Short mmCIF file of C-alpha atoms in Angstrom, two decimals:
data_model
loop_
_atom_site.label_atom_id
_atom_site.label_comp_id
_atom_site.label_asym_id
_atom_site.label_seq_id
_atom_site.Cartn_x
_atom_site.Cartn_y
_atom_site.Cartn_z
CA UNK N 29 12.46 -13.92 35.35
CA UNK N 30 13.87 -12.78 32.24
CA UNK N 31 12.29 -14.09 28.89
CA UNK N 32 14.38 -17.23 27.81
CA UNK N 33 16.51 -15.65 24.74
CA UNK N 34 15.74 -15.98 20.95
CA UNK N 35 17.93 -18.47 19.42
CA UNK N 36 16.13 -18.94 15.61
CA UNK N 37 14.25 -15.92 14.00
CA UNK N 38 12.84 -16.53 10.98
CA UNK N 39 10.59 -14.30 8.87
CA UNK N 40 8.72 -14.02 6.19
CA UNK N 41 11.03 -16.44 4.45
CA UNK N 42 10.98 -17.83 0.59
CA UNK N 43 12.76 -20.41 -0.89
CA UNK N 44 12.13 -21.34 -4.25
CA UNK N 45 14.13 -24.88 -6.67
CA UNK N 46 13.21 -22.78 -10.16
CA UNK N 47 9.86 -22.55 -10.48
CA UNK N 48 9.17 -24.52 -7.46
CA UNK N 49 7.66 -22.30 -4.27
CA UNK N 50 8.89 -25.00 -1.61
CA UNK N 51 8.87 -22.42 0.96
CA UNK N 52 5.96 -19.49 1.38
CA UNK N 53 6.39 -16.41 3.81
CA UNK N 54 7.45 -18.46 6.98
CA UNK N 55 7.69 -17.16 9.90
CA UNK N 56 9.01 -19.23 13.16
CA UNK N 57 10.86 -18.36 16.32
CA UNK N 58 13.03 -20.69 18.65
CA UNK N 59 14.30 -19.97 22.22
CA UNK N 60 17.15 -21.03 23.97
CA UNK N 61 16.39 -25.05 25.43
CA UNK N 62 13.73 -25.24 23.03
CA UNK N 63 13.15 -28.73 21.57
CA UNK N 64 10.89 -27.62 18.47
CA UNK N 65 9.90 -30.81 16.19
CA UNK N 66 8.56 -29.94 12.32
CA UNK N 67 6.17 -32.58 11.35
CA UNK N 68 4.66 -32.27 7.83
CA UNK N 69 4.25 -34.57 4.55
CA UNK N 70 7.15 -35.37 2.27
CA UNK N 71 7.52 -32.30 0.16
CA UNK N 72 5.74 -29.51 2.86
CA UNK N 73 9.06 -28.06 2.96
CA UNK N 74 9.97 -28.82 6.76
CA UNK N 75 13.35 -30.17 5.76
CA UNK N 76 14.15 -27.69 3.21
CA UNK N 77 13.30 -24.85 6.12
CA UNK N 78 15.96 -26.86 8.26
CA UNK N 79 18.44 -26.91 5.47
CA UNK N 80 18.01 -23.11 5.28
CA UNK N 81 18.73 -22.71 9.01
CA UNK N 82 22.85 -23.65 8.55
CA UNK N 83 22.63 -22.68 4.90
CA UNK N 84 22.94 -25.72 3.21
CA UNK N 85 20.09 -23.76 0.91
CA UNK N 86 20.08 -20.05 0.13
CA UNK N 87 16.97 -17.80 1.11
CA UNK N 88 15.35 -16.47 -1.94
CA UNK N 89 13.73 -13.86 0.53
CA UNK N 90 12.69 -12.94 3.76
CA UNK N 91 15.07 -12.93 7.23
CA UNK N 92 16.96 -15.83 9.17
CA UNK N 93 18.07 -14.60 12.39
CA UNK N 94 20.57 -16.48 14.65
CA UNK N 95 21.69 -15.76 17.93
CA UNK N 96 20.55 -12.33 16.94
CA UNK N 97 22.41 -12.01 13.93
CA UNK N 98 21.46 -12.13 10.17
CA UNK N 99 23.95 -13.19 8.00
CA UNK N 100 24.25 -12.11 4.24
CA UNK N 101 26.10 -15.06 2.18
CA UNK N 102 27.33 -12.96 -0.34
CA UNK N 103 29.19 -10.81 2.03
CA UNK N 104 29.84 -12.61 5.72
CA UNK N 105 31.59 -15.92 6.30
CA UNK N 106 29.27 -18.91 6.31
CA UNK N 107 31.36 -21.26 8.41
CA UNK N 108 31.08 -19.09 11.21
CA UNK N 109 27.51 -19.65 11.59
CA UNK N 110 27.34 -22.75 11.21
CA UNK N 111 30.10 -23.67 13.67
CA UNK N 112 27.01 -22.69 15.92
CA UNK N 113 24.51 -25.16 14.45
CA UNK N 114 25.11 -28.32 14.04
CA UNK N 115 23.95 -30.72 11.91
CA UNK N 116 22.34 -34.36 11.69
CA UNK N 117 21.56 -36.28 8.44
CA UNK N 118 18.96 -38.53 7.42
CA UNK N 119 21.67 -40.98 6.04
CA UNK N 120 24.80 -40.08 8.91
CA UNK N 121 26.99 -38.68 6.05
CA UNK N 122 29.91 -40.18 8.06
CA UNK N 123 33.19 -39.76 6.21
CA UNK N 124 33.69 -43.39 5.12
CA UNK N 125 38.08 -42.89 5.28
CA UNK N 126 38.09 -41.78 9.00
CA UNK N 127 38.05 -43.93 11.89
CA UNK N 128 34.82 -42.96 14.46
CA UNK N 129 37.61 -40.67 16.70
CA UNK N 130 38.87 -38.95 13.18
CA UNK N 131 35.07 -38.19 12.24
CA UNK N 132 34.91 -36.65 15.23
CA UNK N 133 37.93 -34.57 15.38
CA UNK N 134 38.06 -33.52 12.32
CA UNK N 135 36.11 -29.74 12.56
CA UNK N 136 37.48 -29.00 15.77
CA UNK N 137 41.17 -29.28 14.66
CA UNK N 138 40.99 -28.40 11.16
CA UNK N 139 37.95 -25.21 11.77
CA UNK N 140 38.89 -24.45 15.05
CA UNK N 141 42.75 -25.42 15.24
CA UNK N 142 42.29 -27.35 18.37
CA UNK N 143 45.35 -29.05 19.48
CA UNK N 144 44.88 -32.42 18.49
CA UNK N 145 45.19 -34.14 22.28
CA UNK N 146 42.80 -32.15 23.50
CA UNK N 147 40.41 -33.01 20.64
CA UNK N 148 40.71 -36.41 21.13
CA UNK N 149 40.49 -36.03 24.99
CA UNK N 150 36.88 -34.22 24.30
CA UNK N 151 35.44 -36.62 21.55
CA UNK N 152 36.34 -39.73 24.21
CA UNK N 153 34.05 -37.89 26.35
CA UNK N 154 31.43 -37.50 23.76
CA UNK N 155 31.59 -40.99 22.04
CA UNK N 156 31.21 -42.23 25.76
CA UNK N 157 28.45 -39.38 25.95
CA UNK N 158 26.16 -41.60 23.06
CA UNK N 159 27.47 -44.96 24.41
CA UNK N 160 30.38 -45.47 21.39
CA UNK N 161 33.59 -45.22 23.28
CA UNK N 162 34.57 -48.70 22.51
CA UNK N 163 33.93 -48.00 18.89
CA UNK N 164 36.55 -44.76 18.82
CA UNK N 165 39.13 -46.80 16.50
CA UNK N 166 36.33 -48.83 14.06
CA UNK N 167 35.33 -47.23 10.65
CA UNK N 168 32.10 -46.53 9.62
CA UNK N 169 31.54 -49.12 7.22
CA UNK N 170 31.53 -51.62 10.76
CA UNK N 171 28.50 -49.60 12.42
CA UNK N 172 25.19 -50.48 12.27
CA UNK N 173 23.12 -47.33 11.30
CA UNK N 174 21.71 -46.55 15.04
CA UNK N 175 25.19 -46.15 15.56
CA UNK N 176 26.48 -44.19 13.18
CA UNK N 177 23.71 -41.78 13.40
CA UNK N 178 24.89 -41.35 17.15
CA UNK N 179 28.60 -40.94 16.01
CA UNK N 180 27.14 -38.19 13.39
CA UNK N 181 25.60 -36.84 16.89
CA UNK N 182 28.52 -37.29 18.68
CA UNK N 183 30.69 -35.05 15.76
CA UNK N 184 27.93 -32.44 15.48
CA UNK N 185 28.66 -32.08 19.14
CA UNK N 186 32.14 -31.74 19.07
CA UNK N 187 32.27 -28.32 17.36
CA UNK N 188 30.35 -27.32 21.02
CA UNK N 189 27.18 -25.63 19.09
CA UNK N 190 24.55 -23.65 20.45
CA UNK N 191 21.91 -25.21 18.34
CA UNK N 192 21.45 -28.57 16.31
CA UNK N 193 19.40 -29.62 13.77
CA UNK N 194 18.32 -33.08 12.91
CA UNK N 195 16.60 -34.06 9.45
CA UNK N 196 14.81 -37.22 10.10
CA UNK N 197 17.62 -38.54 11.86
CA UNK N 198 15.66 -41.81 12.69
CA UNK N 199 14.13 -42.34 9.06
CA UNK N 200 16.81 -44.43 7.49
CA UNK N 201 17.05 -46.56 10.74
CA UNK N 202 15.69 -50.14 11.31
CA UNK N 203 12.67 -50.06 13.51
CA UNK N 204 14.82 -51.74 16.57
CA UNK N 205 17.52 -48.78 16.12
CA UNK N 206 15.38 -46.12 16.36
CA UNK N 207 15.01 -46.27 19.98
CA UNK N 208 18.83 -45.91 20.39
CA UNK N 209 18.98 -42.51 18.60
CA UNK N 210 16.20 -40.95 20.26
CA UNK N 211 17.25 -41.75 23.64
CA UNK N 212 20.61 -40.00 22.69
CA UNK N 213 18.49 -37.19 21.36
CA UNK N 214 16.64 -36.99 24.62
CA UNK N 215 19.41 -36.41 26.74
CA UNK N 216 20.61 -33.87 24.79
CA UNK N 217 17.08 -32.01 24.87
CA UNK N 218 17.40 -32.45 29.04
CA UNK N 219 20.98 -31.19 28.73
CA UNK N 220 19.27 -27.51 27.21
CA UNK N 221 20.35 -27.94 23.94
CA UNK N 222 17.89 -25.89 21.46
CA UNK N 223 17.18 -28.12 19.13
CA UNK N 224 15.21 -28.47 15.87
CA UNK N 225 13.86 -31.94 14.65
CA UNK N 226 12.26 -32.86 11.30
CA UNK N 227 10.92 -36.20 12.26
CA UNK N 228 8.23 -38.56 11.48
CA UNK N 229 8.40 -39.97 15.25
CA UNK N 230 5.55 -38.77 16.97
CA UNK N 231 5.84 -40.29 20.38
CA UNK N 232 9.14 -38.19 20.30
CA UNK N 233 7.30 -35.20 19.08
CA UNK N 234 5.07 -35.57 22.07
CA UNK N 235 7.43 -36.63 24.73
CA UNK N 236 10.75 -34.27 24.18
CA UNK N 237 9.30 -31.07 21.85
CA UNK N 238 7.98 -27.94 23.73
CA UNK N 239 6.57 -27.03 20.72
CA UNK N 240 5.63 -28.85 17.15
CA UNK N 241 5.03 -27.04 13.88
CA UNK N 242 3.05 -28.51 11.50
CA UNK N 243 3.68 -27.83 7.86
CA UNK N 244 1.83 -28.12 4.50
CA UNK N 245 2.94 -27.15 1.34
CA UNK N 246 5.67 -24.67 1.60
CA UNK N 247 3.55 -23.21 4.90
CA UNK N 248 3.07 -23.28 8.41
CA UNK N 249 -0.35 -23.93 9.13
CA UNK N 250 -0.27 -24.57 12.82
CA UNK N 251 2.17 -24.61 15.71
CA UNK N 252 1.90 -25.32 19.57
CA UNK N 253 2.34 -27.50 22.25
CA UNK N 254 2.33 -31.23 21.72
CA UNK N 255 -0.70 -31.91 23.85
CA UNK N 256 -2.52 -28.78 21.95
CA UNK N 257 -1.35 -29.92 18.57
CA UNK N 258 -2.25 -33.77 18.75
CA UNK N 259 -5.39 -33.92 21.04
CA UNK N 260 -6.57 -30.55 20.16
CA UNK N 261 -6.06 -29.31 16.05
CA UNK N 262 -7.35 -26.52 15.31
CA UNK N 263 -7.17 -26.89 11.43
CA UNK N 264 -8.53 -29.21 9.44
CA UNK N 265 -5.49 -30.32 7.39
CA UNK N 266 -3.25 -30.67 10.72
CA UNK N 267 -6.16 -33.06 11.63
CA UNK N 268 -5.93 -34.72 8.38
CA UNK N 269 -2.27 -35.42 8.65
CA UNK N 270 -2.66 -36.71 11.90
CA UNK N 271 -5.54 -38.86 11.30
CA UNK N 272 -3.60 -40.52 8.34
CA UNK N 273 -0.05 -41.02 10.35
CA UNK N 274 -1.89 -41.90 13.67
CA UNK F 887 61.02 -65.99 -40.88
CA UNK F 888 61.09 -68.37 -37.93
CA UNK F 889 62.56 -67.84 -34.21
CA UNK F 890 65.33 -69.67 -32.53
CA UNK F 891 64.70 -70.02 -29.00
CA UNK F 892 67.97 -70.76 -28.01
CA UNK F 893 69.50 -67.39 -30.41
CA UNK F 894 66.15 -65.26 -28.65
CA UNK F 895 67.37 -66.99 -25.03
CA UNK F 896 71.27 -66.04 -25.64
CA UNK F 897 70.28 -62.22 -26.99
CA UNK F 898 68.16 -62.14 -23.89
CA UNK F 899 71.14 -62.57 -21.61
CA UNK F 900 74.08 -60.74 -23.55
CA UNK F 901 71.97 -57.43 -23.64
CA UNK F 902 70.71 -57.34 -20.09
CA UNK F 903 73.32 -54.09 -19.46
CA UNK F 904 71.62 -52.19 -22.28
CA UNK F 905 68.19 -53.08 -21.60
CA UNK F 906 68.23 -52.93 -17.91
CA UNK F 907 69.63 -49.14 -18.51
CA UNK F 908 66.88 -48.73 -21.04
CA UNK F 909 64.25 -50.17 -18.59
CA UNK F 910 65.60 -47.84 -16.41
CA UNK F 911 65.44 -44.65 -18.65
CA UNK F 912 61.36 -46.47 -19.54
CA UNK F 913 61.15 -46.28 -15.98
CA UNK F 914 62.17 -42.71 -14.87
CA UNK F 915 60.20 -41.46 -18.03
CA UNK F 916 57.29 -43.06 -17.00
CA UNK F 917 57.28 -42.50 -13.14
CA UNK F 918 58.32 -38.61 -13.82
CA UNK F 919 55.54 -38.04 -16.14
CA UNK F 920 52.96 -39.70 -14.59
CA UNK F 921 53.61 -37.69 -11.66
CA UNK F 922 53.32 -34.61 -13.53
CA UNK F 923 50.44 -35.93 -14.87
CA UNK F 924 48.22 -36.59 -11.86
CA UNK F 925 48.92 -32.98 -11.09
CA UNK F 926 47.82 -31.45 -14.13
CA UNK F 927 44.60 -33.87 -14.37
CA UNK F 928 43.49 -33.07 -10.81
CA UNK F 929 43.85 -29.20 -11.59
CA UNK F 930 41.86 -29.41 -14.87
CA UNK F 931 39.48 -32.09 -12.88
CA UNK F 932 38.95 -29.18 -10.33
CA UNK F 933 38.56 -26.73 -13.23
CA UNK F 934 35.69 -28.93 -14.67
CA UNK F 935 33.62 -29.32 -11.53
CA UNK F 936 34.45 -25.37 -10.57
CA UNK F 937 30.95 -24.21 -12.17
CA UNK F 938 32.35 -20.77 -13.49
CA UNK F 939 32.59 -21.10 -17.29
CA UNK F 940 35.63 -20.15 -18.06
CA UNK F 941 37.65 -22.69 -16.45
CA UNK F 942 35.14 -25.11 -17.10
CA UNK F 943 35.97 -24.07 -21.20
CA UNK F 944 39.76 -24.15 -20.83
CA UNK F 945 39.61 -27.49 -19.04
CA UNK F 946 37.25 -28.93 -22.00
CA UNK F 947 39.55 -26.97 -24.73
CA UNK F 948 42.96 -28.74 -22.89
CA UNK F 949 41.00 -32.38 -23.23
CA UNK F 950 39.56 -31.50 -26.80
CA UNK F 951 43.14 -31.19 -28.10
CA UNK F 952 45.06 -34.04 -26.12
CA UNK F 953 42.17 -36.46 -27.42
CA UNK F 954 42.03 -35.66 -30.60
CA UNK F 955 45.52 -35.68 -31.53
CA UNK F 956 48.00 -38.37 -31.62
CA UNK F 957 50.58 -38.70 -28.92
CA UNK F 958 53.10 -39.11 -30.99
CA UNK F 959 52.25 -35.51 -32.57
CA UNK F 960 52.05 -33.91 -29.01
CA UNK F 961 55.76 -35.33 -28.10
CA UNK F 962 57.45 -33.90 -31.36
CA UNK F 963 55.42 -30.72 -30.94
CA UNK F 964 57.00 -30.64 -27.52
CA UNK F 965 60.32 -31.90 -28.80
CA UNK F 966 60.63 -29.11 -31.62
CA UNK F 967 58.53 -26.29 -30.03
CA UNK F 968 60.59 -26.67 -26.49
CA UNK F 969 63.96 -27.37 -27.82
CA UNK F 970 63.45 -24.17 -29.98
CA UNK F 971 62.73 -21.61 -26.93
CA UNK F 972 64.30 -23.46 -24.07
CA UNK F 973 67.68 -25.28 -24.01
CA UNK F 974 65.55 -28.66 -22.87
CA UNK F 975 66.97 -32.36 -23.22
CA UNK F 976 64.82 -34.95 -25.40
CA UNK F 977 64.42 -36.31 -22.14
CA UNK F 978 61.67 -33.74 -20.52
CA UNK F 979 60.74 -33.25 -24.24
CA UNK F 980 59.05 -36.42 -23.57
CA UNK F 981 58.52 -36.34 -20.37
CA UNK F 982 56.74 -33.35 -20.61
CA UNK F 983 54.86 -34.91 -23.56
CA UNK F 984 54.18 -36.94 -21.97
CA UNK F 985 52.56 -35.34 -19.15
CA UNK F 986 50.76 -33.22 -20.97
CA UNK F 987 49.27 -36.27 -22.65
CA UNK F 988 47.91 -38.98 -19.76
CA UNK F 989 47.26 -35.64 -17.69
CA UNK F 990 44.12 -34.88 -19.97
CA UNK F 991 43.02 -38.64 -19.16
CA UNK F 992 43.78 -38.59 -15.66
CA UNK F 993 41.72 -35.05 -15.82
CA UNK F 994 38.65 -37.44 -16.26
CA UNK F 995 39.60 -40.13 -14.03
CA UNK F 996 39.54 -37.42 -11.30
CA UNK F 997 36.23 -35.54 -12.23
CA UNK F 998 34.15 -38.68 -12.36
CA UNK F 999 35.26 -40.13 -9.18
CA UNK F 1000 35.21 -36.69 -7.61
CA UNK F 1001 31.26 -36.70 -9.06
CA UNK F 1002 30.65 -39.74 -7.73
CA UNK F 1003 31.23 -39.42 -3.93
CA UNK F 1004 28.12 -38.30 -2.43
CA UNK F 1005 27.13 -34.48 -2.11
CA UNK F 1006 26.25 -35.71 2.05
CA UNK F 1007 29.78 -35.60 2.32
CA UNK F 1008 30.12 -31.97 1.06
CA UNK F 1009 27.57 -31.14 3.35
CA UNK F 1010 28.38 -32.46 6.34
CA UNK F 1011 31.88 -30.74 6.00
CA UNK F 1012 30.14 -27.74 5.06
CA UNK F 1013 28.03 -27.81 7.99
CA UNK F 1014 30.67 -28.56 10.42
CA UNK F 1015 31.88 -25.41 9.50
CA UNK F 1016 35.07 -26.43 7.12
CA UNK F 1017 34.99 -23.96 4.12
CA UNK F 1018 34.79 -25.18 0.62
CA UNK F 1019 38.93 -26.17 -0.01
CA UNK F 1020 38.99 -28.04 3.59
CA UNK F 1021 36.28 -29.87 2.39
CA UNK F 1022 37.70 -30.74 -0.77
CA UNK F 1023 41.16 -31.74 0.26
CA UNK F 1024 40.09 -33.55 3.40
CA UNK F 1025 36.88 -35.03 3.17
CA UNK F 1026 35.89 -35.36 -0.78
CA UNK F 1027 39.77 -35.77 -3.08
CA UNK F 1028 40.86 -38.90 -0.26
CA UNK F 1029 37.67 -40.54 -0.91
CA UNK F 1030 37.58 -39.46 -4.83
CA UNK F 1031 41.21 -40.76 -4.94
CA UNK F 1032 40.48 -44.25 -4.01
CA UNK F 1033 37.68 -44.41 -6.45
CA UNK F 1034 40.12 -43.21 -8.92
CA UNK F 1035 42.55 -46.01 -8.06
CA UNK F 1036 41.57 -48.55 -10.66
CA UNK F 1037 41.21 -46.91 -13.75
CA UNK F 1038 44.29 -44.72 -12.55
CA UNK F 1039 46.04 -48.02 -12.58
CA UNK F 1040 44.64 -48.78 -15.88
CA UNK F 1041 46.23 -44.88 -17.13
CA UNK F 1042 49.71 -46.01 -15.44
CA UNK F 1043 49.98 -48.42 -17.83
CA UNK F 1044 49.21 -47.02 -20.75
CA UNK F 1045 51.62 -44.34 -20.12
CA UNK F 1046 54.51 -46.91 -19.35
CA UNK F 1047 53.67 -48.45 -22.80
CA UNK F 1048 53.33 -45.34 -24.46
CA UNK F 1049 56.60 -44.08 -22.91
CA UNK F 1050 57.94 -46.41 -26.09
CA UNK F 1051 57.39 -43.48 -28.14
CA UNK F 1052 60.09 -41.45 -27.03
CA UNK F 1053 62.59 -43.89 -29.05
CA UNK F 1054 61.27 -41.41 -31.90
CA UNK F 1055 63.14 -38.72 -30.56
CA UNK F 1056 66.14 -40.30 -30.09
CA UNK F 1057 65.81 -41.93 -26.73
CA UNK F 1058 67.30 -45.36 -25.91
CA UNK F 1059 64.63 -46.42 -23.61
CA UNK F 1060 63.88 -50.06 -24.26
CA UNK F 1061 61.80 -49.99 -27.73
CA UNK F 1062 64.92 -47.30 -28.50
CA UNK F 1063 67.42 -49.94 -27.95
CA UNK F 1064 65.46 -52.97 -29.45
CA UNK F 1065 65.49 -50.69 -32.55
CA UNK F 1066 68.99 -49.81 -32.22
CA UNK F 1067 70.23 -53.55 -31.70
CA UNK F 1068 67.70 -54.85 -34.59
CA UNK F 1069 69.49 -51.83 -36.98
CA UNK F 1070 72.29 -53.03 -36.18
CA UNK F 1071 72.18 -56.94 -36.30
CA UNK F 1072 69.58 -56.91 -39.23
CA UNK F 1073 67.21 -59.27 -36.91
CA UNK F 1074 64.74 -56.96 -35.76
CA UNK F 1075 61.91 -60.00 -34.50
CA UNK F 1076 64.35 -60.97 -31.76
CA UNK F 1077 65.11 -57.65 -30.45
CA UNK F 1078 61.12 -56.55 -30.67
CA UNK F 1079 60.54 -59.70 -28.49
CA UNK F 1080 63.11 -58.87 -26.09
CA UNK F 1081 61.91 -55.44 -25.42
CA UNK F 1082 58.51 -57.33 -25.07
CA UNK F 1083 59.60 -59.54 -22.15
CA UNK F 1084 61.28 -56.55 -20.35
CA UNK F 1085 57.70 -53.96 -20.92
CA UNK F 1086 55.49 -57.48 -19.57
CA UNK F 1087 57.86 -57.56 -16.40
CA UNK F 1088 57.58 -53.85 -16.17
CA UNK F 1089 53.37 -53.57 -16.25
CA UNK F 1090 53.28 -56.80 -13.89
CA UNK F 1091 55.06 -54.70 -11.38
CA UNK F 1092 53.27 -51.63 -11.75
CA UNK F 1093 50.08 -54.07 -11.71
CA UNK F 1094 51.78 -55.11 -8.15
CA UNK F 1095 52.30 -51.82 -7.43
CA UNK F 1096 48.38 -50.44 -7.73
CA UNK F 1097 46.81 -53.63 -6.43
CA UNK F 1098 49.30 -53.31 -3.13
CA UNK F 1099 48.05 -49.34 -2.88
CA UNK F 1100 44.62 -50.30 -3.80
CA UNK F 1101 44.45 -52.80 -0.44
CA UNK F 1102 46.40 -50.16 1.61
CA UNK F 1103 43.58 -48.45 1.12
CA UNK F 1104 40.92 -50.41 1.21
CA UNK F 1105 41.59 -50.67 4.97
CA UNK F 1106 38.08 -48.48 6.00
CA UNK F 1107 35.84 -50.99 4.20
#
């Protein structure tokens, strides 16, 4: 059997905010199906390496690889890329003026120039995918935040990408609509999706990730997989972060 | 110097043909350069939040000059300077004076509500793969727009009183004829007030008008 293929290659990457090193020579790799969580203090950088990943935040320096390509802003089209990865926000960033359908139209006909029945036809199917369908015609502003972060899920989808990323999806949730949003997540990650989560949800971490990166400061100072990482750290600070969130 | 209600009641009625064609002239000056106007103040708005200097410095230089000069100026400027290279009426003299005037406003009204929508939003057009004008004219402007909706409402109004000040250039829209009719009749008070009544009617309809548009769009909330 074949080696599952690379999805992500990142390396040696730096990302500086002025005179602020928030990233420092990282180096990380995901495969196709891969569920890969980033857990990590606020400020280690693990959302800022996300952000990097669709280029919501230009590399100072280093490579970022996807689907075997590396793509210079200056020069190649942005939106191409990141019709492949999608995108989940801490707070939804649902647009407030479109019904839940329109959100979730709105890339494939206007980016890809779907025809508009069939775009509707497919977000049904997705809405009913993360349990919204009856909510197709409602605006945001009626949704409670578990679901509007699975109508944000639900439009990441509908542009069909080959890899999403979620930063801290769950972390602007109410503890009793957390479980809502990671069950969608789930299915996705038993779907194949490759996937990379910046999340403070451990039990998620261990359940769904094949592998967790733990960061610290702008670095990655261990990686493996969940069982490895929780019962068995090999650094000290990785077992100092865990001891304080567990 | 006292006022008869019943002389103020009967000049009311006997000028209604002149003022309601004046109204109308206050009205056609005012709708035409208002719509001008929200042209020109979102391209300067878009100039301001562009980031590349240069536009950034013409849009500033444009607003620098409307503010600090008096409209009345900027309409005989336009009435001289336009008449002189281009066969143009005294009508789109002021118009265009107009324009050029509450365009500089609505240039603001635009930038801050543009600034105040979120940057998510930006992203999360951005990283559904919609370049940067997609983003702008579909996900950011519609939002920015209803934001802008008030004080926009507020600028309409302005400019429909301000539109007064193309009687200086010869125009009979209603302060033009109140003028006219108080020249003529040596009882300028009465005529003032009458072109009163007919500008309150006008601004309570545009006040209609924006608060009708305002809850046509208030329909996501």
């Amino acid at each position: 059997m074949s080696e599952a293929r690379e999805m992500i290659r990142v390396e040696k990457l730096n990302k500086s905010f002025g005179d602020l090193h928030v990233l420092k020579d990282i180096d990380f790799t995901v495969k196709e199906s891969e569920v890969v969580v980033l857990i990590g203090a606020s400020g280690s950088g693990k959302s800022t390496l996300l952000r990097c990943l669709n280029y919501l935040e230009l590399k100072n320096d280093g490579k970022i690889i996807i689907e075997g390509k590396e793509t210079d802003p200056k020069k190649d089209d942005l939106n191409k890329v990141r019709q492949k990865v999608g995108m989940v926000f801490q707070h939804f960033n649902l647009f407030p003026h479109k019904t839940v359908l329109e959100n979730v139209i709105e890339a494939p006909t206007q980016v890809k120039k779907i025809k508009k029945s069939q775009a509707i036809e497919e977000a049904k199917t997705l809405l009913d995918k993360v349990g919204l369908a009856d909510k197709a015609d409602d605006y945001p502003s009626r949704l409670s935040g578990g679901q509007k972060q699975r109508v944000a899920i639900a439009r990441a989808l509908a542009m069909k990408p080959d890899i999403m990323l979620f930063d801290e999806p769950t972390s602007a949730l109410d503890p009793e609509l957390v479980g809502e949003v990671l069950a969608t997540m789930k299915e996705l990650a038993k779907e194949g999706m490759t996937m990379v989560v910046v999340t403070h949800e451990m039990g998620f971490a261990r359940e769904v990730a094949d592998k967790v990166v733990y960061m610290h400061d702008g670095r990655i100072v261990e990686e493996g997989e969940p069982h490895q990482l929780f019962d068995h750290p090999q650094e000290q600070r990785t077992q100092e972060f865990l001891s304080s969130i567990l | 110097m006292y006022l008869n209600i019943i002389k103020f009641g009967e000049a009311l009625i006997e000028s209604r043909s002149l003022f309601a064609e004046a109204a109308w002239l206050t009205l056609k000056l005012t709708a035409v350069s208002i719509f001008i106007a929200i042209f020109i103040g979102l391209f300067f708005a878009l100039l301001k939040i562009s980031n590349i200097k240069v536009l950034e410095w013409i849009a500033n230089l444009y607003i620098f000059i409307v503010r600090g000069t008096p409209l009345i100026v900027q309409i005989f400027v336009f009435y001289y300077g336009l008449t002189e290279i281009a066969m143009i009426s005294g009508f789109w003299s002021a118009t265009l004076g107009l324009a050029f005037h509450n365009g500089a406003y609505i240039a603001e009204i635009f930038r801050g509500s543009i600034q105040s929508i979120g940057k998510g939003q930006n992203e999360a057009g951005r990283s559904l793969g919609m370049n940067r004008s997609q983003t702008m004219k579909r996900i950011i402007l519609p939002q920015a727009f209803r934001r802008a909706l008030p004080p926009l409402g507020n600028q309409f109004i302005i400019g429909l009183k301000d539109s007064s000040l193309a009687a200086f250039i010869g125009l009979t829209e209603i302060f033009g004829a109140a003028t006219t009719m108080g020249a003529n009749t040596f009882d300028y008070m009465t005529w003032l007030l009458v072109s009163a009544v007919y500008y309150l009617i006008l601004v309570f309809l545009l006040t209609l008008l924006v608060s009708f548009i305002e809850k046509k769009m208030a329909a996501s909330d």
